[in-house]
mmCIF file with all atom_site columns, C-alpha atoms in Angstrom:
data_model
loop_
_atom_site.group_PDB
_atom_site.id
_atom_site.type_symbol
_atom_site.label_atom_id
_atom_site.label_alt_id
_atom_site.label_comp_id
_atom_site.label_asym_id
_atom_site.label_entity_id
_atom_site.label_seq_id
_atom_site.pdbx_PDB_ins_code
_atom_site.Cartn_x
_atom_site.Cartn_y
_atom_site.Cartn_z
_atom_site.occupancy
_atom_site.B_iso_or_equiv
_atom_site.pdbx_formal_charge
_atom_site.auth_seq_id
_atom_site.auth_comp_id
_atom_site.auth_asym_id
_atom_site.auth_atom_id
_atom_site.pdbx_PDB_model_num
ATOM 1   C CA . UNK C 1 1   ? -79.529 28.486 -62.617 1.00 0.00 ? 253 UNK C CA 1
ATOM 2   C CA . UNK C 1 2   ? -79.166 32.163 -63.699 1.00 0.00 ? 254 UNK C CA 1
ATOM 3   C CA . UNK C 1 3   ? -81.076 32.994 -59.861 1.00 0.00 ? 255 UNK C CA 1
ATOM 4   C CA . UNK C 1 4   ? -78.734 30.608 -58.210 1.00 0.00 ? 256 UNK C CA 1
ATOM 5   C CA . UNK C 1 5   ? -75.897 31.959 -59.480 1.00 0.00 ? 257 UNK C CA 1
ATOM 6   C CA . UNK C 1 6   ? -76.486 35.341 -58.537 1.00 0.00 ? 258 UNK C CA 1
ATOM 7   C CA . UNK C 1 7   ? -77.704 34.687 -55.234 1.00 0.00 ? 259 UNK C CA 1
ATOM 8   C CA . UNK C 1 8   ? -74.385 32.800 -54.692 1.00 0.00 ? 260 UNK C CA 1
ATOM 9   C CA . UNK C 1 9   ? -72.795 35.941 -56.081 1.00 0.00 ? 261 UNK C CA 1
ATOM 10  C CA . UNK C 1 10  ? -73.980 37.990 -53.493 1.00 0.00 ? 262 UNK C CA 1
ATOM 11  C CA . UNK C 1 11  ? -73.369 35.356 -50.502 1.00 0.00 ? 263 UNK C CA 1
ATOM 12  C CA . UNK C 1 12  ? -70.012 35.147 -51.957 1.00 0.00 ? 264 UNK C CA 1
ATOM 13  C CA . UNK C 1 13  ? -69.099 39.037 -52.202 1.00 0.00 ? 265 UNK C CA 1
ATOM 14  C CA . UNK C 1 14  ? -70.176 39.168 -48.480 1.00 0.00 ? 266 UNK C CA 1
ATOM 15  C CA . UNK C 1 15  ? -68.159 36.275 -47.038 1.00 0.00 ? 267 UNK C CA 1
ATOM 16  C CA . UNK C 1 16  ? -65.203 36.530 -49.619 1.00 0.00 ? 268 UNK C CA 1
ATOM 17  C CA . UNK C 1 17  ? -62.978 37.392 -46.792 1.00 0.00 ? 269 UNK C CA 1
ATOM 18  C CA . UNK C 1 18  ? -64.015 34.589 -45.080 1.00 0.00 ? 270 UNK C CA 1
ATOM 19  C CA . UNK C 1 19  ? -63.909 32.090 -47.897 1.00 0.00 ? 271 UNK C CA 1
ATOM 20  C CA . UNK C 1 20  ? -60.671 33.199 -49.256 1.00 0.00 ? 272 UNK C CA 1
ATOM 21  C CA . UNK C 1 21  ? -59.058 32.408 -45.315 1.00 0.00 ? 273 UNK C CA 1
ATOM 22  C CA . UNK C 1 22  ? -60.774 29.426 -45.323 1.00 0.00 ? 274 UNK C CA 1
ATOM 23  C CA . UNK C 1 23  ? -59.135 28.436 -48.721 1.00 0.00 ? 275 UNK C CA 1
ATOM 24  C CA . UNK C 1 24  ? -55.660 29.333 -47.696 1.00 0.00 ? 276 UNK C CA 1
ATOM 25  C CA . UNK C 1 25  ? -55.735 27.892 -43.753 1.00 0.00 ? 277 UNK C CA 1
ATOM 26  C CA . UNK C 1 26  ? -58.388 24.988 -44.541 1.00 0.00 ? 278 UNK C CA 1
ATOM 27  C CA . UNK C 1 27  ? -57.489 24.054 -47.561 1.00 0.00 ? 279 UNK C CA 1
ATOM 28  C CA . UNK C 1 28  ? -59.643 23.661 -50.641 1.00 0.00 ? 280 UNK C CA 1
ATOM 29  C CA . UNK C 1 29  ? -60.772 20.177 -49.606 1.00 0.00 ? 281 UNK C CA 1
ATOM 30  C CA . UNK C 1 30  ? -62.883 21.392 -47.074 1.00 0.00 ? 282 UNK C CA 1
ATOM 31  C CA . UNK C 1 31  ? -64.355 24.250 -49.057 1.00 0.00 ? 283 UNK C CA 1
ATOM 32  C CA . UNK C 1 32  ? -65.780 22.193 -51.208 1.00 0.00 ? 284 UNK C CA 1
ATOM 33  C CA . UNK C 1 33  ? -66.973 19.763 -48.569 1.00 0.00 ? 285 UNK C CA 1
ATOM 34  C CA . UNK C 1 34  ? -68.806 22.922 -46.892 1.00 0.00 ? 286 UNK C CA 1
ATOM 35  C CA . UNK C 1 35  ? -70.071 23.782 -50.701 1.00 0.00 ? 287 UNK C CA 1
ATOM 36  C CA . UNK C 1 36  ? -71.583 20.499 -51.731 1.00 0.00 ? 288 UNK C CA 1
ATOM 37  C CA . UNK C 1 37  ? -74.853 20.920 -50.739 1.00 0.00 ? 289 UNK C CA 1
ATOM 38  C CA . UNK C 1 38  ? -75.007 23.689 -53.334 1.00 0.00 ? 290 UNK C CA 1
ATOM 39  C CA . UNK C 1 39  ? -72.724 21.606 -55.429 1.00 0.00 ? 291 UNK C CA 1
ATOM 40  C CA . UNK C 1 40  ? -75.267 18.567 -55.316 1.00 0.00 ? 292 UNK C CA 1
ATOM 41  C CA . UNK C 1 41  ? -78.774 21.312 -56.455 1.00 0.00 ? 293 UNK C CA 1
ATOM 42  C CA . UNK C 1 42  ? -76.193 22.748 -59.239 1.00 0.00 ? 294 UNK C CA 1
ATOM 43  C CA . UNK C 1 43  ? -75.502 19.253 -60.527 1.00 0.00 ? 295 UNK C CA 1
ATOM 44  C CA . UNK C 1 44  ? -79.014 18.601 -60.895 1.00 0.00 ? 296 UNK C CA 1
ATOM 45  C CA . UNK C 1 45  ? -79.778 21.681 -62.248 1.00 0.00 ? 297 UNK C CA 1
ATOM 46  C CA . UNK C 1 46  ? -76.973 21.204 -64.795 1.00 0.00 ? 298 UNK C CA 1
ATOM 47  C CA . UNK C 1 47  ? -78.506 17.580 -66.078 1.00 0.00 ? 299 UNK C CA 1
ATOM 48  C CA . UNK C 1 48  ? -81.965 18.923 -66.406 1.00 0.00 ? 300 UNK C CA 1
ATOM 49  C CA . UNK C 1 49  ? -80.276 21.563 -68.642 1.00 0.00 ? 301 UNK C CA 1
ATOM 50  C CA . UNK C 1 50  ? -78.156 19.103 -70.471 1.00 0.00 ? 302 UNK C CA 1
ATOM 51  C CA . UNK C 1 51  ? -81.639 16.495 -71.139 1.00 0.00 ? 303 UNK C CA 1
ATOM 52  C CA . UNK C 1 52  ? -82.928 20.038 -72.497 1.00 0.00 ? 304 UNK C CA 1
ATOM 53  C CA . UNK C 1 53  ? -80.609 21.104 -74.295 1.00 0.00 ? 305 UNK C CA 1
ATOM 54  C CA . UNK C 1 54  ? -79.773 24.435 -72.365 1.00 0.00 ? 306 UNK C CA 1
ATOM 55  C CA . UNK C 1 55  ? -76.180 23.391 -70.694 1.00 0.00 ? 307 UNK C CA 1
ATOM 56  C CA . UNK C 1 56  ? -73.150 21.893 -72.851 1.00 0.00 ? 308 UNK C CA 1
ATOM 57  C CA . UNK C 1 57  ? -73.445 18.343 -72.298 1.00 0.00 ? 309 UNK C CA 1
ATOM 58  C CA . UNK C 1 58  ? -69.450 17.303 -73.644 1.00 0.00 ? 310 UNK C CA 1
ATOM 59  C CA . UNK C 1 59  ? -68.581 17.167 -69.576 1.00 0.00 ? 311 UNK C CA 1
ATOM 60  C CA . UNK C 1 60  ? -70.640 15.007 -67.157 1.00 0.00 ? 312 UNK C CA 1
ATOM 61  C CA . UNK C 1 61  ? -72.632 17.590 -64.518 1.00 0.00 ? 313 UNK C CA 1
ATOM 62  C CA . UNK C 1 62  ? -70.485 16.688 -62.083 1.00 0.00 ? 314 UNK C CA 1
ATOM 63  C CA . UNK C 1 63  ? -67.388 17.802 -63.539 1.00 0.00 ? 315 UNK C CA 1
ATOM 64  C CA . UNK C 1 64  ? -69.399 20.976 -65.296 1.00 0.00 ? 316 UNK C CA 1
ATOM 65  C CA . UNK C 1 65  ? -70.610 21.761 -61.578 1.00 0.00 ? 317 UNK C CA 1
ATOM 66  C CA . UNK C 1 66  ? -67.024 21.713 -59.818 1.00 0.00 ? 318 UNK C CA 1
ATOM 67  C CA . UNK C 1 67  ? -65.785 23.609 -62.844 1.00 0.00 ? 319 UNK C CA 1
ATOM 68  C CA . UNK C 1 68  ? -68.240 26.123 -62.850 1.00 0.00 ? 320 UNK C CA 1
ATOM 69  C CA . UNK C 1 69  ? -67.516 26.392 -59.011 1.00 0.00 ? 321 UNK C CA 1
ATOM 70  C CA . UNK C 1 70  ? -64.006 27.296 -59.470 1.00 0.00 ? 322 UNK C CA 1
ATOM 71  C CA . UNK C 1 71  ? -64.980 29.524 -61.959 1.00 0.00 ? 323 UNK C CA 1
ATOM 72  C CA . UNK C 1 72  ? -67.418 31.757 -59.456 1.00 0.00 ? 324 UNK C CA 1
ATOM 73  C CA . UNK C 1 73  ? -64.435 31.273 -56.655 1.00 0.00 ? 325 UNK C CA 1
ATOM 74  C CA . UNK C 1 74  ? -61.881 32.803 -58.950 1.00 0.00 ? 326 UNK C CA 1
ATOM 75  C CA . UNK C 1 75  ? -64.051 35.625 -60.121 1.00 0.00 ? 327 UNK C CA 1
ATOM 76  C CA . UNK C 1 76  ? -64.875 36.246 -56.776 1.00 0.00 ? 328 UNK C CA 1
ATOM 77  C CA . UNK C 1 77  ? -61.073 36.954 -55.828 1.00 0.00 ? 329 UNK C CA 1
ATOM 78  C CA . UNK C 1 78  ? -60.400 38.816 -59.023 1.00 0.00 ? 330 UNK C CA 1
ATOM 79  C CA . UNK C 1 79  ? -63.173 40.725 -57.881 1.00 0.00 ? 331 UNK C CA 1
ATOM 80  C CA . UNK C 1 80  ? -62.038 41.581 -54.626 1.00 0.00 ? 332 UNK C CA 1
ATOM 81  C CA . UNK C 1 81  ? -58.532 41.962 -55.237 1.00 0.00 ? 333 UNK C CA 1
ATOM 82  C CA . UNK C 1 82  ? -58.066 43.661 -59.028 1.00 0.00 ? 334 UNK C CA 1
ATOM 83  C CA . UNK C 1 83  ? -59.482 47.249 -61.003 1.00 0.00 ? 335 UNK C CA 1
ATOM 84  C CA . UNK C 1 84  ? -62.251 44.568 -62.043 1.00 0.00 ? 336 UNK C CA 1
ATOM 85  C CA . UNK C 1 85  ? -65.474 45.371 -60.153 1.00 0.00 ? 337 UNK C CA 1
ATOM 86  C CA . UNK C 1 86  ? -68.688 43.641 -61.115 1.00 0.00 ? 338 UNK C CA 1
ATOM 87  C CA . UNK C 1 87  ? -71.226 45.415 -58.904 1.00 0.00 ? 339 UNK C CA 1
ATOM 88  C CA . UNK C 1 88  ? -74.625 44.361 -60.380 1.00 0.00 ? 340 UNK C CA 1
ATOM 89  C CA . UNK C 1 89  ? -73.129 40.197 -60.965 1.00 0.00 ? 341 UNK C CA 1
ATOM 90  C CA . UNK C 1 90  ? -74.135 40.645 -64.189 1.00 0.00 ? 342 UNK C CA 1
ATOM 91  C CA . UNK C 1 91  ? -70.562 40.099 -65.773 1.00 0.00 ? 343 UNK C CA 1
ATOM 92  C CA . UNK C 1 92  ? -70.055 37.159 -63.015 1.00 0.00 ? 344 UNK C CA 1
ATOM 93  C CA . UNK C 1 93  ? -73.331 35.605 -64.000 1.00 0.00 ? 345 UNK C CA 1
ATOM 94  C CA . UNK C 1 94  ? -72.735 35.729 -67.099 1.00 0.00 ? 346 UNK C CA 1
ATOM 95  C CA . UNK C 1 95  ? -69.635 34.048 -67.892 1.00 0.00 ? 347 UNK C CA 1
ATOM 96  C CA . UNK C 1 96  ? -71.308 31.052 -65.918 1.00 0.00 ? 348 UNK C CA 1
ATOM 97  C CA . UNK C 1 97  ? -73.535 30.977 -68.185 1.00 0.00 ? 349 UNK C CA 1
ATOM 98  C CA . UNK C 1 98  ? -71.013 30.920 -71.048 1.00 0.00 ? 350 UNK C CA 1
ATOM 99  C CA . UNK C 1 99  ? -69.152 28.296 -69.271 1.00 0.00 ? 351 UNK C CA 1
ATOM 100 C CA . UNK C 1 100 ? -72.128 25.942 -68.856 1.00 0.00 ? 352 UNK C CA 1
ATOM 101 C CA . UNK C 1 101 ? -72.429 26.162 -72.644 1.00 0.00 ? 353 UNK C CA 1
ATOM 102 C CA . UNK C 1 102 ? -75.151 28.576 -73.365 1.00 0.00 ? 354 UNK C CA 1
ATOM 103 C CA . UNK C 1 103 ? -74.470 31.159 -76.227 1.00 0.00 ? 355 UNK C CA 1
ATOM 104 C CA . UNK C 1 104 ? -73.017 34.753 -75.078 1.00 0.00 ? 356 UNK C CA 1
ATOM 105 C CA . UNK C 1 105 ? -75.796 36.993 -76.429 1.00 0.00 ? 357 UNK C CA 1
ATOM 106 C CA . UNK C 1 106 ? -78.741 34.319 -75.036 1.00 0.00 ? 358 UNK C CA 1
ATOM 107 C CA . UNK C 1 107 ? -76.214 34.017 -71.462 1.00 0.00 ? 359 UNK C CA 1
ATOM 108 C CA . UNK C 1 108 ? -76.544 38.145 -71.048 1.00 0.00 ? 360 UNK C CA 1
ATOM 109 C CA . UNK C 1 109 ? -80.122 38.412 -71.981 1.00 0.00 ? 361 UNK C CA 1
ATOM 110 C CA . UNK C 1 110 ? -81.041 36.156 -69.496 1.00 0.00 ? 362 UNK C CA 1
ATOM 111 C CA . UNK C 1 111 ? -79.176 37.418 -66.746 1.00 0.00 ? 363 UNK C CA 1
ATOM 112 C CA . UNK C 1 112 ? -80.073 41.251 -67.848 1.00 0.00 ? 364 UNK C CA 1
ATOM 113 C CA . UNK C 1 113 ? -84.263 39.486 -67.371 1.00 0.00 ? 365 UNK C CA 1
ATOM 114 C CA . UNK C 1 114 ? -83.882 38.115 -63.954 1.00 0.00 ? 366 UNK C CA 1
ATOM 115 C CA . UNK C 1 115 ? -82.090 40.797 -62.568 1.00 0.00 ? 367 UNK C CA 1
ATOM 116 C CA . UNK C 1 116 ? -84.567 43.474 -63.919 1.00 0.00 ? 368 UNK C CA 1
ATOM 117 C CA . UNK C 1 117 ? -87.459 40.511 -62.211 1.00 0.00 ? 369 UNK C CA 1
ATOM 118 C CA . UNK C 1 118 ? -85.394 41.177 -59.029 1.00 0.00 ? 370 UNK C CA 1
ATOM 119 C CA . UNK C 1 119 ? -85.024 44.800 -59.202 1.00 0.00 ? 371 UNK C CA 1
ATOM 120 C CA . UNK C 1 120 ? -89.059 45.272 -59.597 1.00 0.00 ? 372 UNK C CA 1
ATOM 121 C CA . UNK C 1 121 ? -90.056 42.626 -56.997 1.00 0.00 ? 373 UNK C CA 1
ATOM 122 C CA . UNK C 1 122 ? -87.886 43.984 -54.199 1.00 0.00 ? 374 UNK C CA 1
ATOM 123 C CA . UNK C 1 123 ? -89.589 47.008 -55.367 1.00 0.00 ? 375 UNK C CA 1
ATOM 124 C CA . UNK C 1 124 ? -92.789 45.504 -54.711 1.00 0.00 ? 376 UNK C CA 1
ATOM 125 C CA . UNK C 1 125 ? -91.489 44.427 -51.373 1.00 0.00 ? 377 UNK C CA 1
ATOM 126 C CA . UNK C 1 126 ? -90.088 48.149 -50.662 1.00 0.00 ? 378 UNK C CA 1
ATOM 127 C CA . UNK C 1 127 ? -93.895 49.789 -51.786 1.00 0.00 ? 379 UNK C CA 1
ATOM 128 C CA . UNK C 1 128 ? -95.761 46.693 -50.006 1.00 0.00 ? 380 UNK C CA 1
ATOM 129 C CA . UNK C 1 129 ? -94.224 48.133 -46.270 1.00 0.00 ? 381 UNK C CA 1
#
């Protein structure tokens, strides 16, 4: 989830422009028609963390999943738009985390881990060319 959600993160920062017209002029209907195949893998993801334990399971995934979406949209504005800036996700990430259910402390650790995993495999990636 925490991979997902930062990939998503990035996707989002680069088309924000793009999804905050399409908001306004398509309506938010059709955003989240356009976002339900993500919607649909986050939903699973969210009741395989509920069976284990890892996700709050007092909402159905569903409902968790289209929260959790609105959650990402709106940080995504704030992001663009206020003195907030979260360039490495990290903050973004996160609170999705939180918001899913998982403790603070355990949310941040896990992002701080797969970000570091990124860092050193595009590393790899950079020193394999």
């Amino acid at each position: 989830m925490t991979r997902m959600v930062l990939s998503g993160w990035a996707v989002r920062d680069q088309y924000r422009t793009l999804i905050s017209l399409g908001r306004r002029h398509l309506g938010d209907e059709a955003i989240r028609a356009t976002l339900a195949p993500v919607r649909d893998e986050a939903v699973a993801t969210l009741r395989r963390g509920q069976r284990q334990g890892v996700f709050a399971d007092h909402v159905p995934a569903p409902v968790l999943a289209q929260a959790l979406e609105a959650l990402m949209l709106a940080l995504a504005e704030e992001n663009a738009a206020s003195a907030w800036a979260d360039p490495t996700n990290e903050a973004a990430a996160t609170a999705f985390l939180v918001d899913a259910g998982v403790a603070p402390q355990a949310a941040a650790l896990q992002v701080r881990d797969v970000v570091s995993e990124a860092a050193v495999s595009r590393g790899r990636v950079a020193g394999a060319g």
